[in-house]
Structures are given as structure tokens and as C-alpha cells.
Coordinates of C-alpha atoms and ligand atoms in Angstrom, one line a residue:
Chain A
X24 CA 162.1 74.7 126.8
X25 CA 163.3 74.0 130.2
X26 CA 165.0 70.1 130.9
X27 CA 161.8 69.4 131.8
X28 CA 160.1 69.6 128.6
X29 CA 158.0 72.9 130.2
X30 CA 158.2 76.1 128.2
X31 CA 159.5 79.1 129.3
X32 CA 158.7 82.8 128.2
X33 CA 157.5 81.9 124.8
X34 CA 156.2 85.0 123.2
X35 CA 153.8 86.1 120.8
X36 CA 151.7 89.6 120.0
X37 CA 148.5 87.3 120.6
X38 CA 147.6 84.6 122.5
X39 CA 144.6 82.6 121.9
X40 CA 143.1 80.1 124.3
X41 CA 141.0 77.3 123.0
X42 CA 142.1 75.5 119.5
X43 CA 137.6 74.8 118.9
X44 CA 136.2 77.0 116.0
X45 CA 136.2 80.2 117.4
X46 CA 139.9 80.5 118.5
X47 CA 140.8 78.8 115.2
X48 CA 138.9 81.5 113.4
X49 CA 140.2 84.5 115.6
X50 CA 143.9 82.9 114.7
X51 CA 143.5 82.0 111.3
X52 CA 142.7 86.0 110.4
X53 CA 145.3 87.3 113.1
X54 CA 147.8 85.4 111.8
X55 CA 146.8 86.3 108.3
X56 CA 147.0 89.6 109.3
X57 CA 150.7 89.6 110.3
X58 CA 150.8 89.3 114.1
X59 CA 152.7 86.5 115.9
X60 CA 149.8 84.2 117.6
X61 CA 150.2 81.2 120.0
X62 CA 147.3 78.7 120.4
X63 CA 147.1 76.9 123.6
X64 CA 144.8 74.4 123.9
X65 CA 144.0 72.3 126.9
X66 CA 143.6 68.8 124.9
X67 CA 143.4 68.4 121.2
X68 CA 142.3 71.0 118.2
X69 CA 138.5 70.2 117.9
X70 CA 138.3 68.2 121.1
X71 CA 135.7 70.6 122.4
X72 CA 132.1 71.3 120.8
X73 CA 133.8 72.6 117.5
X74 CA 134.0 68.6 117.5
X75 CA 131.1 67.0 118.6
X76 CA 128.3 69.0 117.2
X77 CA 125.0 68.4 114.6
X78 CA 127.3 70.2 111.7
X79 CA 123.8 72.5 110.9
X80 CA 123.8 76.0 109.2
X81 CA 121.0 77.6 111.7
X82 CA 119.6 81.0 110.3
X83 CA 115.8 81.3 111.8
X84 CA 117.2 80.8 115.7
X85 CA 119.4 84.1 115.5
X86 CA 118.4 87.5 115.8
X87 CA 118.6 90.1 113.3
X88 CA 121.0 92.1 113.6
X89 CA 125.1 91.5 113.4
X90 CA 124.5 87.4 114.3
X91 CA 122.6 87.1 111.3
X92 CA 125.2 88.8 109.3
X93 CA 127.8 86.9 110.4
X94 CA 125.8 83.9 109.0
X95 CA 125.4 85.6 105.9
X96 CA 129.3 86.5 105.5
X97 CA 130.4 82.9 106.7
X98 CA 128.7 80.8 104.2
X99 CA 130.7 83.3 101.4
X100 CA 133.6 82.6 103.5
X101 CA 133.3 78.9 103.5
X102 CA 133.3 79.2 100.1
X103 CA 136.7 81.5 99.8
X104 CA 138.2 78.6 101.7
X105 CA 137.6 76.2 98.7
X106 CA 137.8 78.2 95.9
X107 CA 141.8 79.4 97.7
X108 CA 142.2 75.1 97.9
X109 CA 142.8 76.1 102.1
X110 CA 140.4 73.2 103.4
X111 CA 137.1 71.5 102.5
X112 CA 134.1 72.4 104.4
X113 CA 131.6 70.3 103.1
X114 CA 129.1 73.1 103.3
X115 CA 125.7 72.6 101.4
X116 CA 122.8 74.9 101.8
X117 CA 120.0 72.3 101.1
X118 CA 117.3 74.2 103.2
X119 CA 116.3 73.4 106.7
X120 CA 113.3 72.7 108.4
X121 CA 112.0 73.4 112.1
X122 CA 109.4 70.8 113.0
X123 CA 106.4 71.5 115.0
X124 CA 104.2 68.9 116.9
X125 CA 100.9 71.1 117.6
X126 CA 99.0 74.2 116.5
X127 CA 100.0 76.6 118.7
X128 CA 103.6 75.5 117.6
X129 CA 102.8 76.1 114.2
X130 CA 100.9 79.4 114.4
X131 CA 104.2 80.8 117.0
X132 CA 106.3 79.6 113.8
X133 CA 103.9 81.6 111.4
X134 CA 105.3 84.8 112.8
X135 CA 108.8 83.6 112.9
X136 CA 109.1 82.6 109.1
X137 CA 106.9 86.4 108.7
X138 CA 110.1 88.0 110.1
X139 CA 112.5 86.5 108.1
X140 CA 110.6 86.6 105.0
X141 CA 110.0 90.2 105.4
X142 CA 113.8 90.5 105.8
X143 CA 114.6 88.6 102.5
X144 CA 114.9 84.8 103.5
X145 CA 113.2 81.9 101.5
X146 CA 111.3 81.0 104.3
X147 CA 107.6 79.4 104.8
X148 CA 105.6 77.3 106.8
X149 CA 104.7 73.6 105.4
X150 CA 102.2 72.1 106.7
X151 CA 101.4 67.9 106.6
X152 CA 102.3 66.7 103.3
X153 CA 103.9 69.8 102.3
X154 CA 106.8 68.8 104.1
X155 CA 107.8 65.8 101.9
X156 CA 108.4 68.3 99.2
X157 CA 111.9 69.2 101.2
X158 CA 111.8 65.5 102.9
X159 CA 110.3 62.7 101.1
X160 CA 111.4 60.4 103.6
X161 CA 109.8 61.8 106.9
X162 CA 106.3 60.6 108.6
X163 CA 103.8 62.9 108.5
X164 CA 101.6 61.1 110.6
X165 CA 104.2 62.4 113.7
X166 CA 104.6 66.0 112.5
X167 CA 102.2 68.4 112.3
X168 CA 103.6 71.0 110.2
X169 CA 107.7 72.6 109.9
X170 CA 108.9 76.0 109.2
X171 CA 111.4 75.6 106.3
X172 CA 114.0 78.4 105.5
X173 CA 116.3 77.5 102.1
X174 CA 119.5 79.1 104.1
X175 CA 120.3 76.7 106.2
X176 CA 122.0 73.7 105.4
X177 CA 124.9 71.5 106.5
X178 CA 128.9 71.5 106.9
X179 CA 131.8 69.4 107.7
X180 CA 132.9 70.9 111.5
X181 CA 136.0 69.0 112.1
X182 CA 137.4 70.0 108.4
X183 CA 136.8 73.0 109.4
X184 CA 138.0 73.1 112.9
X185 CA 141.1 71.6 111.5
X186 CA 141.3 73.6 108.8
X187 CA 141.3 77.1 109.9
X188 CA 144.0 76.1 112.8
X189 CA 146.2 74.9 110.4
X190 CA 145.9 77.9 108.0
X191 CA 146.8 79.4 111.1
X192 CA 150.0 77.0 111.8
X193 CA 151.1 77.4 108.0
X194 CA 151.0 81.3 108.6
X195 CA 153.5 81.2 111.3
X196 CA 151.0 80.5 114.6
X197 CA 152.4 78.5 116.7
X198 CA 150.0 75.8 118.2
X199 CA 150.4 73.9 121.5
X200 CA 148.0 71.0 122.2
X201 CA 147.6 69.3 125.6
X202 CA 148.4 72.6 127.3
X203 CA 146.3 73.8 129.6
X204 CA 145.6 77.6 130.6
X205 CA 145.8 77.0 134.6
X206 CA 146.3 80.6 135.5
X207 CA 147.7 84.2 134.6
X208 CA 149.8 86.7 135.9
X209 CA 149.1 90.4 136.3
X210 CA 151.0 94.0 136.2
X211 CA 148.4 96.7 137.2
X212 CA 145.6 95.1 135.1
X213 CA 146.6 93.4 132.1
X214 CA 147.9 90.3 131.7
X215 CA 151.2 89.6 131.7
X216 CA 151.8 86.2 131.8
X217 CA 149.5 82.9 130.6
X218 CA 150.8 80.2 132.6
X219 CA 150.0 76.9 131.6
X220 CA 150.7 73.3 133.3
X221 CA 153.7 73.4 130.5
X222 CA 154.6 76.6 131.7
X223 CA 154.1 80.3 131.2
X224 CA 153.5 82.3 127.6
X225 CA 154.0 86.3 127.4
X226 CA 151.7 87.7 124.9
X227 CA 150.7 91.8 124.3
X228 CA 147.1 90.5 124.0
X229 CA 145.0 87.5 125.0
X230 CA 141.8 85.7 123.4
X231 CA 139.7 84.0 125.1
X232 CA 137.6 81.2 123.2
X233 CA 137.3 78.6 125.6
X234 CA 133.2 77.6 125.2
X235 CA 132.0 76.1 128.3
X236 CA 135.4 76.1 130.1
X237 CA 135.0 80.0 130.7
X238 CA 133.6 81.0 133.8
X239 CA 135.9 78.5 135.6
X240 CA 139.1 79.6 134.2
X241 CA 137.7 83.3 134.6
X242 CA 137.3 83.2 137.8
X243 CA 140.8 82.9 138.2
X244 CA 141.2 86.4 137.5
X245 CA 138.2 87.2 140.1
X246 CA 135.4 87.6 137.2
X247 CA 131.8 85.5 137.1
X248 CA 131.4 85.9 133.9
X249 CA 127.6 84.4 133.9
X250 CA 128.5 81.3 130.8
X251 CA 126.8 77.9 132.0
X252 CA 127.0 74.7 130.3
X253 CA 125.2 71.4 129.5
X254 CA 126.0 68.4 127.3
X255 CA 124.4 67.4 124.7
X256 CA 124.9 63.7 123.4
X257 CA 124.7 62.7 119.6
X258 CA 125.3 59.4 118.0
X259 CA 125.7 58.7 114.3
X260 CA 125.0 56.0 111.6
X261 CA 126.6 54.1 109.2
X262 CA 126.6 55.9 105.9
X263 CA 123.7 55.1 103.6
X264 CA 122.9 56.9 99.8
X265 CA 121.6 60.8 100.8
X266 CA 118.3 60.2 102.0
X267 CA 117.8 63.3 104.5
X268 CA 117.9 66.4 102.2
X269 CA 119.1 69.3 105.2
X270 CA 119.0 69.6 108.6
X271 CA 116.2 69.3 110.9
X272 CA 115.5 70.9 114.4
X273 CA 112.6 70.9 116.5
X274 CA 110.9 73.7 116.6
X275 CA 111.2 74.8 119.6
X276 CA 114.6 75.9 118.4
X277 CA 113.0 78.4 115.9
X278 CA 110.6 80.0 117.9
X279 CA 112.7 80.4 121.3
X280 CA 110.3 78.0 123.7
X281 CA 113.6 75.9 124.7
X282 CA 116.4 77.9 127.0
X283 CA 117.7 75.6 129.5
X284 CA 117.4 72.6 131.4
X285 CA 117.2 69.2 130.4
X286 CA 115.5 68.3 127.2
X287 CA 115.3 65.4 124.8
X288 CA 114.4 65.8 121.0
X289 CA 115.2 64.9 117.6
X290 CA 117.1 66.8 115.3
X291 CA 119.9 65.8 113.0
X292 CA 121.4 65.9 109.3
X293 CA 122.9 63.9 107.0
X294 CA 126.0 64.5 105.7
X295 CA 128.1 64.5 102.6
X296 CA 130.2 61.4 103.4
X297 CA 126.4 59.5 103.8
X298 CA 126.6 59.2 108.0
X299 CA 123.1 60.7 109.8
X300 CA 124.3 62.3 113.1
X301 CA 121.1 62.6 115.5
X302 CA 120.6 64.2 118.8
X303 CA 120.3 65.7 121.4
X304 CA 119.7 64.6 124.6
X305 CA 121.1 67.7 126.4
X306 CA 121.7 67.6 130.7
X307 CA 123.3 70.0 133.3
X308 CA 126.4 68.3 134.0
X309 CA 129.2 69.5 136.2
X310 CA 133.1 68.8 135.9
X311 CA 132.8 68.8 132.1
X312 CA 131.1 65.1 132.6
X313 CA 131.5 63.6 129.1
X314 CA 129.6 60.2 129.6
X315 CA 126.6 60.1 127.2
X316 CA 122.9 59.9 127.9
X317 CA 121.9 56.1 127.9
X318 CA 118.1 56.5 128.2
X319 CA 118.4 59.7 126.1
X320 CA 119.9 57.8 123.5
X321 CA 117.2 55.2 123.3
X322 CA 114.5 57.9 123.0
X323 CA 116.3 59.1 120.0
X324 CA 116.6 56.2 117.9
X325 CA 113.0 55.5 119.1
X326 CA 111.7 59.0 117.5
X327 CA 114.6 59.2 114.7
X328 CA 112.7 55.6 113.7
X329 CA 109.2 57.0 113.9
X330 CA 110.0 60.1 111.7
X331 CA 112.2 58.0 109.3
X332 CA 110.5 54.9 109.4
X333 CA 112.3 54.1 105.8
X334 CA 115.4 54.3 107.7
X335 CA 114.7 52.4 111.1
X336 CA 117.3 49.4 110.2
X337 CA 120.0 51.6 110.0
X338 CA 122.9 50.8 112.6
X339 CA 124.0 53.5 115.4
X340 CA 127.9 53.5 115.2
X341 CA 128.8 55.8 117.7
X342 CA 127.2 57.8 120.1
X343 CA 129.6 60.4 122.0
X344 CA 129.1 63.9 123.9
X345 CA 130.0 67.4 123.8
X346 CA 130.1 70.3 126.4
X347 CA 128.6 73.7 125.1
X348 CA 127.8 77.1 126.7
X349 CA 125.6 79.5 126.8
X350 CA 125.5 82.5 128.8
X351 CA 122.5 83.8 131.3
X352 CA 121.1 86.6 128.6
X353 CA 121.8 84.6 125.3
X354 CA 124.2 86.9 124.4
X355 CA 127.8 85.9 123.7
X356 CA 130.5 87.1 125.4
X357 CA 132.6 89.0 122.9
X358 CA 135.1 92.0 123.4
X359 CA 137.3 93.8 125.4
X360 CA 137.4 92.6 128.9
X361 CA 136.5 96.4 130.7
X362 CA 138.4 95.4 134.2
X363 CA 141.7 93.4 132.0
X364 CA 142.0 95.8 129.0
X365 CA 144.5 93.3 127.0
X366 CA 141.6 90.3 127.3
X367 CA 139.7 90.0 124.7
X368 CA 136.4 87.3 124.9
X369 CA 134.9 85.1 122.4
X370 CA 132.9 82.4 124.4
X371 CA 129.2 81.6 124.3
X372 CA 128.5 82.7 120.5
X373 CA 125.0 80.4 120.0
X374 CA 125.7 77.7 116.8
X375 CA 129.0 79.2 116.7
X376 CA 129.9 77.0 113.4
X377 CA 127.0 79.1 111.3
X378 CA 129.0 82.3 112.2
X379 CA 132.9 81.9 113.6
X380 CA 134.5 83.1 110.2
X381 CA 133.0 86.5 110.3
X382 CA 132.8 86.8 113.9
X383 CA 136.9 85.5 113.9
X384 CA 137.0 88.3 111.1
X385 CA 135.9 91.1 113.5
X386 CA 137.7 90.2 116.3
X387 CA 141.1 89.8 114.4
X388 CA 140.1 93.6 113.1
X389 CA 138.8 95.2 116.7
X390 CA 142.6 93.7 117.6
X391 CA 144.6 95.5 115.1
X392 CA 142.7 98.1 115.4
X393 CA 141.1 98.5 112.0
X394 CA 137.6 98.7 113.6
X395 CA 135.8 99.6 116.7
X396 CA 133.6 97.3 118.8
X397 CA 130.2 99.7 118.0
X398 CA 128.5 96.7 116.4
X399 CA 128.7 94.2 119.0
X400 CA 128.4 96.8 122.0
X401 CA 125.7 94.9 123.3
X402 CA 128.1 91.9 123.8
X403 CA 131.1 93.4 125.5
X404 CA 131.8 91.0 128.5
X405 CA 131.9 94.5 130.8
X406 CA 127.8 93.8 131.5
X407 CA 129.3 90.7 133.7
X408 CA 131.8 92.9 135.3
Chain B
X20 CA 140.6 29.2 104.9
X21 CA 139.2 27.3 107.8
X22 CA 140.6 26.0 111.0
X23 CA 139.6 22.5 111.0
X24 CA 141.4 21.0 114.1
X25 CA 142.2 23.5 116.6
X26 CA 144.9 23.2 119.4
X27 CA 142.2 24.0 122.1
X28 CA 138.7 23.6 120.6
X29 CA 140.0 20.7 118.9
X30 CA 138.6 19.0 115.7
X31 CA 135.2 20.4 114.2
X32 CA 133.0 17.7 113.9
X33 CA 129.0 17.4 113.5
X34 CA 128.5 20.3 111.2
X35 CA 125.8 21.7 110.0
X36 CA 125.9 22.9 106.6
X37 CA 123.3 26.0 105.1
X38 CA 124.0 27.4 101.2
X39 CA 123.8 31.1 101.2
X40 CA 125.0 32.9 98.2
X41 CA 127.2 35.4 97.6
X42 CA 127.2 37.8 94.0
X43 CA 125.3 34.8 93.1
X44 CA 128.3 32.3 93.8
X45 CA 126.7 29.3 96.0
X46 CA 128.7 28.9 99.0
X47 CA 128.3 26.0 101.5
X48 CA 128.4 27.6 105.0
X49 CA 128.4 25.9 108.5
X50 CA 125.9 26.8 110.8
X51 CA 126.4 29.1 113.4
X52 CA 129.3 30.9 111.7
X53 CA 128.8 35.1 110.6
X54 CA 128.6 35.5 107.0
X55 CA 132.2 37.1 106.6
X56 CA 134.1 33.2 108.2
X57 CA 131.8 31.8 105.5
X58 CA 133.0 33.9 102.7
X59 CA 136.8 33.8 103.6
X60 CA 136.8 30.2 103.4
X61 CA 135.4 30.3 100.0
X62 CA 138.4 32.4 99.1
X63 CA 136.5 35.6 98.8
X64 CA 138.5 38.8 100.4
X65 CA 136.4 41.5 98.8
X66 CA 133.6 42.3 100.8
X67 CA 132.5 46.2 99.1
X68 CA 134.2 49.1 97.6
X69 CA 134.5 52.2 99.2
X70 CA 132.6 55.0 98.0
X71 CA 135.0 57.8 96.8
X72 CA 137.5 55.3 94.8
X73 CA 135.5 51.8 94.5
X74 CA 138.8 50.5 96.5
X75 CA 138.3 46.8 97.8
X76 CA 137.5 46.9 101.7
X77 CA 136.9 43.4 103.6
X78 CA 137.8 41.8 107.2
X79 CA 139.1 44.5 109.3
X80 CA 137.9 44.2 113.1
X81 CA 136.4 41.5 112.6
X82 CA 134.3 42.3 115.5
X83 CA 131.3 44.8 114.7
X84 CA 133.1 47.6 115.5
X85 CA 134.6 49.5 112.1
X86 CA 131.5 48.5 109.8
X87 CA 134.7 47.7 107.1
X88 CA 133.3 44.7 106.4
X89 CA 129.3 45.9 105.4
X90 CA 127.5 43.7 102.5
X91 CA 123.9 44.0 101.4
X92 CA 122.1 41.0 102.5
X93 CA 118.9 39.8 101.4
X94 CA 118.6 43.6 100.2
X95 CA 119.4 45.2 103.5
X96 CA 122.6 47.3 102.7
X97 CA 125.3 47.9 105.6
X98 CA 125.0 44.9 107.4
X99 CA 128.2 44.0 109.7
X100 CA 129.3 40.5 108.2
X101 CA 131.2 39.5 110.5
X102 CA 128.6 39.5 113.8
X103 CA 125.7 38.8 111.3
X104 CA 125.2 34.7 111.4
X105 CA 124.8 32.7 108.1
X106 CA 121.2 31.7 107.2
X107 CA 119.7 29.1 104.8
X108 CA 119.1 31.0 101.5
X109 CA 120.9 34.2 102.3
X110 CA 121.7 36.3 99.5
X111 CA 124.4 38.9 99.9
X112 CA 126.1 41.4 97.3
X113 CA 129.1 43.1 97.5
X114 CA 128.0 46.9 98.3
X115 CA 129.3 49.4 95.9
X116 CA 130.1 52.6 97.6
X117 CA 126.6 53.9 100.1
X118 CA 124.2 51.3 100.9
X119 CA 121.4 51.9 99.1
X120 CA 118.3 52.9 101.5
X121 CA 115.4 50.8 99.4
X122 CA 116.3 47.7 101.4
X123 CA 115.8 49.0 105.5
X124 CA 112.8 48.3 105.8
X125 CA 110.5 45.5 105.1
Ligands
FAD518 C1 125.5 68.2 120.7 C2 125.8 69.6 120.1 C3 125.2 69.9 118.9 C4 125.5 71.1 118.3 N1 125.0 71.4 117.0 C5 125.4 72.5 116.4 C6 125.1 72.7 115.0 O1 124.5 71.9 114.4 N2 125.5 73.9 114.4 C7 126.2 74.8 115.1 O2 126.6 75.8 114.5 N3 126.6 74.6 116.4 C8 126.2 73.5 117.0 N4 126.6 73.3 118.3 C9 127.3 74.4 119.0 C10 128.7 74.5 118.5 O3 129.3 73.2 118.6 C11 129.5 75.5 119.4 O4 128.8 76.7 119.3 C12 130.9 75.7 118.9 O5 131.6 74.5 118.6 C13 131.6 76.6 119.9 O6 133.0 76.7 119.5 P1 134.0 77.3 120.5 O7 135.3 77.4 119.8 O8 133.5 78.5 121.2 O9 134.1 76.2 121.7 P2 134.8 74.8 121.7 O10 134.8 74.1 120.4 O11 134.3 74.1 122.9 O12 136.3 75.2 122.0 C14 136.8 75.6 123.2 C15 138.2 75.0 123.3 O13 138.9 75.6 124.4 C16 139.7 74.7 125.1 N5 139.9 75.1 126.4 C17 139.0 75.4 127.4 N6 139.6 75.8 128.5 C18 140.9 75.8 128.3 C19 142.1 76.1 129.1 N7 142.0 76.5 130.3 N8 143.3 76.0 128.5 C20 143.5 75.6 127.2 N9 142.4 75.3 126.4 C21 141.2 75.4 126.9 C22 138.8 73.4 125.0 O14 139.5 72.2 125.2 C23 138.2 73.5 123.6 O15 138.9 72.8 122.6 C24 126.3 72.1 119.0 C25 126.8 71.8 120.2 C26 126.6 70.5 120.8 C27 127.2 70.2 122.1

């Protein structure tokens, strides 16, 4: 450090930017693995999505293929994180259900629950008073029918935010909060230098998991990496005895109607501690705009009390936003950078809490080389470049 | 504990009393007062117990905003004593651990 408090020249084999679930994941298996890491994070660990999100275990939104793996491998993940006493994760799979509002939503969601039956998934489509069978609570009168799948379920993600960073931190990493990645210095075409507004880090090879922060700091290096973002606002109750089984979404989410834009509709989960988080209200925002949705908010306590009408009393405690990406052709952006070989991308991986362990995994194995990048070809950020 | 004669307000005069009761204790309140002034001047400091180690919560903010000080009243669990006014008749329970979701709605 420098008499003004900046660093100078720290050093590490990796460097990972962004301390939210996907950086912590890529440095808790690095580090694990042996190599030196350095986390730089622009504000605090979890201050990003990893820490503002519904906490759901999504399974029937993601493709088949290696995203649906990566769910698979998480959940036993989660579970090696107990049983080694590392952190809690709260994780419960309780089932989920999609809800649908019309026929044509329902008959679309038919086809959906087909494909993930076929491929081995307790899935099925309820239909009116089927649905109390999962929640006894919910109006039927408001809900036409809901595709259920017994996978999904619900986690803690600031336990495990937190957690996997400081795994991280105990195996040597070497975390630096309130330090933001401002710019980078070249020589030929890798990076050389991650300067920071606390100064500049040298590191052999850097991550990138900065969510919805990464086309702008990109472009510093002269990329448009095509990752957009909108905010979605939340709010949360006062813990009450479990009265939600799992998670719910609309369906929309499970049978790909919904990409972009504004939207406003229910979805939430109850979690262990007893608190009900419900959303989202979700807007294009620019500068990172964390203000919450006020009329959004309204509607959502307005349909939250018409679906729950057991649970309309219930106080709001806190309602609070979160930026999160997502990138023009739904795919994330995850691999070697083609133009900056020593860049490696994590950004835009959909529900990223349902699959950052196995995805972290992989990427902490593509950098020391134990495996190639065949599986996730289709991701590599070169189709932006 | 009640504050009688106050340097500014000055003395508390013409008040209104209402009984409410609490774990089945009859307290005399004065109108107009939330239920958590009411049950500190009876001398009562435990207002629940939390839900992991049945530890005694009561007064913390004292102004809606940390939900320390939730009670079930007339069955209603998780209601904010200290910005919820007294009422003729009340009945309120110390709430053991989560509010139980039978009492929200009517
Ligand atoms: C309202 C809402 C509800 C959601 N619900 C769910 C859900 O139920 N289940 C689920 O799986 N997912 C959900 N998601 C999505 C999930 O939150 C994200 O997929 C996940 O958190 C992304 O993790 P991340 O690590 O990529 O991004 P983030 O957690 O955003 O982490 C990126 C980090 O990088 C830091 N950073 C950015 N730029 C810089 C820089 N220049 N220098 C240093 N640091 C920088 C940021 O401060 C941030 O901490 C939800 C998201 C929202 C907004």
C-alpha cells in the first residue's frame, strides 16, 4: 500500500471481479484448487443480485443440456457444503409451481412439463383444485391451473453468497471490498494490469463475473459484449409459521412468453427463517438505478393478497431492488474472451443461484486446465466479438 | 414506567382509561397510547420469544421499524406494538417464536 491507502502491484495467479455468486463460486474452487486469487469487488460481497433475489431453485425455465446439469450438480453441492460444516444454505427442495391464468397458458405448459417428464423430472400439470395439493393456502378462483415440478425448491442466497467468498478467504483469497475495476492495462492482448480506484492488481488471469455491470466495464477494453439489464424490485414480510410450501412463478417463466421489457407479476417463496419475499416488478433502468417500483409494489401486495387471501394481513417490511442481466440470445457469457486470451467471462448465467456451484466448478477446471470448454462452446463470449 | 409531568408537554391530565389484557393480566391503559407504552408501565418487558432459542425480545425501535416488539393481538399474530393503539377489550399474547397464520384474516 502506498501513503495513500491505494494498493500497488498486488499479485495473484487469478483475479476475479465481482464478490456476487458467481465470482464467489469461480474463487471458492480456484482457491481450493491451489492458485493465489484476488476478489475485487466494487461495493460489498452480495451487494449485487446474489443479494437481492426470490432465493428459488428454478429447473423447468432452463434448457436441457449443460444448464440443467449444472442444476442437478448444485443442489448435491449445496449439500457437500453442509455436510463439510462450510456454510448453511438453507436449501429445501419442496416442489415448485408455475402458475397459469388461461387455457392456452395451460395447454403451452402441457408440452413443457411433457419435456421434462420425458427427461426424468417429477413434473405435471395441476389443474384448479389440484393445486392446493402442493399449496393449501392459494385461491383458486385466480388461477386456472400450474405446472408443478418436485425439483425446485428454495435456498438462503446471502448464506450462500457469503459463504462461498469466505471459504474462499479462509483458503488464502484475498478479498477487497469497495474496490472498483475502473480500467485495465494491456501488453499485446492480455491483460496486464486491473486497475482499480484503489489502485492496480497484476494477475496471470482474469474473471469476469460482474452481472449487469458488464458491457460497461467491457467496453473499456473496446468490446459490446450484448448483456442488458433491468431491475427487479422485491419486498418481504414479517416471518409467519411456513405457510407457502415452495416457490411460485408465473408461468410465463416456464413456458418462455416473457423476455424483456417491463413486466409486473407475482412470484415469491417463503423461506426457512418464516419471511415471504414477493416480486417482481421488473423496469429498464439505466445508471444501475436502485429506487424501487412504487406502483409496482402496490400491484404486488394487491395480487399476493388475492392468491393468499389467508395471508392478506401480513405486514410488508422491506421492499428493496436488485440489478440483473441478461444477454440479447439468452445465453450467458461464459469463457475465454477470443480477442483477450487471459479474460475469462462469467456474466449473464439466467437464475444463476440454481447453478453457480457447478458452473464455478467448470470454470475453476477450464482455468487450470483440467478440462476444455467443448460443453459450453455455445457460450464462449467470442460470438459478441 | 410512565412520564407523568413532563418538562415540555407538562402534566398528563384528563385521561382516558380502556382495560385491555395482556396473557390474561388486566391492564388499565390510557387512551390513545400503542399497546407496547401500555405494557411497560405495567412492568411488563417481555413482549415474545424468538423463534430459534425462545430468547425474550421486547421494545427495540420503538418505532415500527424492526418488528422486535410483535404480539398477537385479538389473534392477529405479528402485530407492531408499539405503532398499534390500545383498544377497549384488547387481548394480546406474548408470541412464541412465528406468528401463527390462523389469525390474518377475519
Ligand atoms: C428481483 C430478482 C429476483 C431473482 N430471483 C432469483 C431466484 O429466485 N433464483 C435465482 O437463481 N436467481 C434469481 N435472480 C437472478 C440472480 O440473482 C442472478 O442470476 C445472480 O445473483 C447473478 O449472480 P452474479 O454473481 O452473476 O451477479 P451479481 O450478484 O450481480 O454480482 C456481480 C458483482 O460484481 C460487482 N461488480 C460489478 N462491476 C464491478 C467492477 N467494475 N469492479 C468491481 N466489482 C464489480 C457488483 O458490485 C456485484 O457484486 C433474481 C434476480 C433479481 C434481480
Amino acid at each position: 500500500m502506498d501513503d495513500r491507502g491505494n494498493v500497488v502491484g498486488a499479485g495473484a495467479d487469478v483475479i476475479v471481479i465481482g464478490a456476487g455468486v458467481v465470482g464467489g463460486a469461480i474463487a471458492y474452487y480456484l482457491s481450493k484448487m491451489g492458485k493465489s486469487v484476488i476478489i475485487l469487488e466494487q461495493d460489498e460481497v452480495a451487494s449485487g443480485a446474489s443479494g437481492g433475489n426470490n432465493g428459488q431453485i428454478s429447473i423447468i425455465d432452463r434448457e436441457p443440456g449443460i444448464e440443467l446439469e449444472w442444476a442437478n450438480e448444485s443442489m448435491k453441492m449445496y449439500r457437500g457444503y453442509e455436510d463439510a460444516g462450510e456454510f448453511e444454505t438453507d436449501l429445501d427442495i419442496t416442489g415448485g409451481l408455475a402458475l397459469f391464468y388461461n387455457q392456452e397458458e395451460i395447454e403451452i405448459g402441457r408440452e413443457v412439463v411433457k419435456k421434462y417428464s420425458d427427461l426424468g423430472y417429477k413434473c405435471s400439470i395441476l389443474v384448479g383444485d389440484e393445486i392446493k395439493k402442493q399449496e393449501p393456502n392459494i385461491n383458486t378462483d385466480v388461477v386456472m391451473g400450474a405446472a408443478y415440478c418436485g425439483e425446485e425448491g428454495r435456498l438462503n442466497p446471502f448464506s450462500i453468497t457469503i459463504g462461498l467468498v469466505d471459504m474462499a478467504v479462509s483458503r488464502g483469497a484475498r478479498l477487497y471490498q469497495n474496490t472498483k475495476v475502473i480500467d485495465f492495462v494491456l501488453e499485446g492482448n492480455l491483460i496486464k494490469e486491473v486497475v482499480t480506484d484503489k489502485g492496480s492488481f497484476l494477475g496471470d488471469t482474469v474473471v469476469v463475473a460482474t452481472g449487469a455491470w458488464t458491457r460497461e466495464l467491457m467496453s473499456k477494453l473496446g468490446l459490446d459484449y450484448r448483456i442488458f439489464y433491468g431491475r427487479g424490485t422485491l419486498m418481504v414480510t414479517n416471518p409467519i409459521e411456513p405457510c407457502i410450501k415452495g416457490p411460485i412463478v408465473p408461468g410465463c417463466f416456464a413456458i418462455g412468453t416473457l423476455y424483456e421489457g417491463d413486466w409486473n407479476l407475482l412470484g415469491l417463496t417463503q423461506h426457512k427463517n418464516g419471511t415471504i419475499t414477493i416480486g417482481q416488478d421488473t423496469r429498464a433502468v439505466t445508471n444501475y438505478n436502485k429506487g424501487v417500483s412504487y406502483d409496482g409494489t402496490i400491484g404486488l401486495a394487491k395480487a399476493f393478497a388475492k392468491h393468499f387471501p389467508n395471508l392478506k394481513d401480513l405486514d410488508v417490511v422491506r421492499v428493496w431492488s436488485a440489478v440483473t442481466p441478461h444477454v440479447e440470445d439468452s445465453l450467458p457469457i461464459y469463457g475465454y474472451s477470443g480477442k483477450y486470451p487471459n479474460i475469462f467471462m462469467a456474466a449473464g448465467l439466467k437464475g444463476a443461484l440454481t447453478i453457480a456451484p457447478a458452473a464455478g466448478l467448470m470454470a475453476a477446471r477450464i482455468i487450470m486446465g483440467e478440462t476444455d470448454d467443448n460443453l459450453v462452446a455455445d457460450y464462449s463470449p467470442t460470438r459478441f466479438e | 414506567m410512565r412520564i407523568l409531568n413532563h418538562p415540555i408537554l407538562g402534566e398528563l391530565k384528563d385521561m382516558e382509561t380502556v382495560t385491555i389484557y395482556c396473557d390474561g393480566m388486566e391492564i388499565l391503559a390510557i387512551r390513545g397510547e400503542p399497546i407496547a407504552a401500555a405494557l411497560l408501565a405495567a412492568g411488563i418487558r417481555t413482549f415474545r420469544k424468538t423463534v430459534k432459542t425462545g430468547e425474550p425480545r421486547g421494545v427495540y425501535c420503538g418505532i415500527g421499524q424492526c418488528n422486535d416488539c410483535i404480539m398477537e393481538v385479538n389473534g392477529v399474530p405479528n402485530v407492531r406494538t408499539c405503532v398499534t393503539l390500545v383498544e377497549e377489550g384488547m387481548i394480546i399474547k406474548t408470541q412464541e417464536g412465528l406468528g401463527k397464520s390462523g389469525g390474518l384474516h377475519d
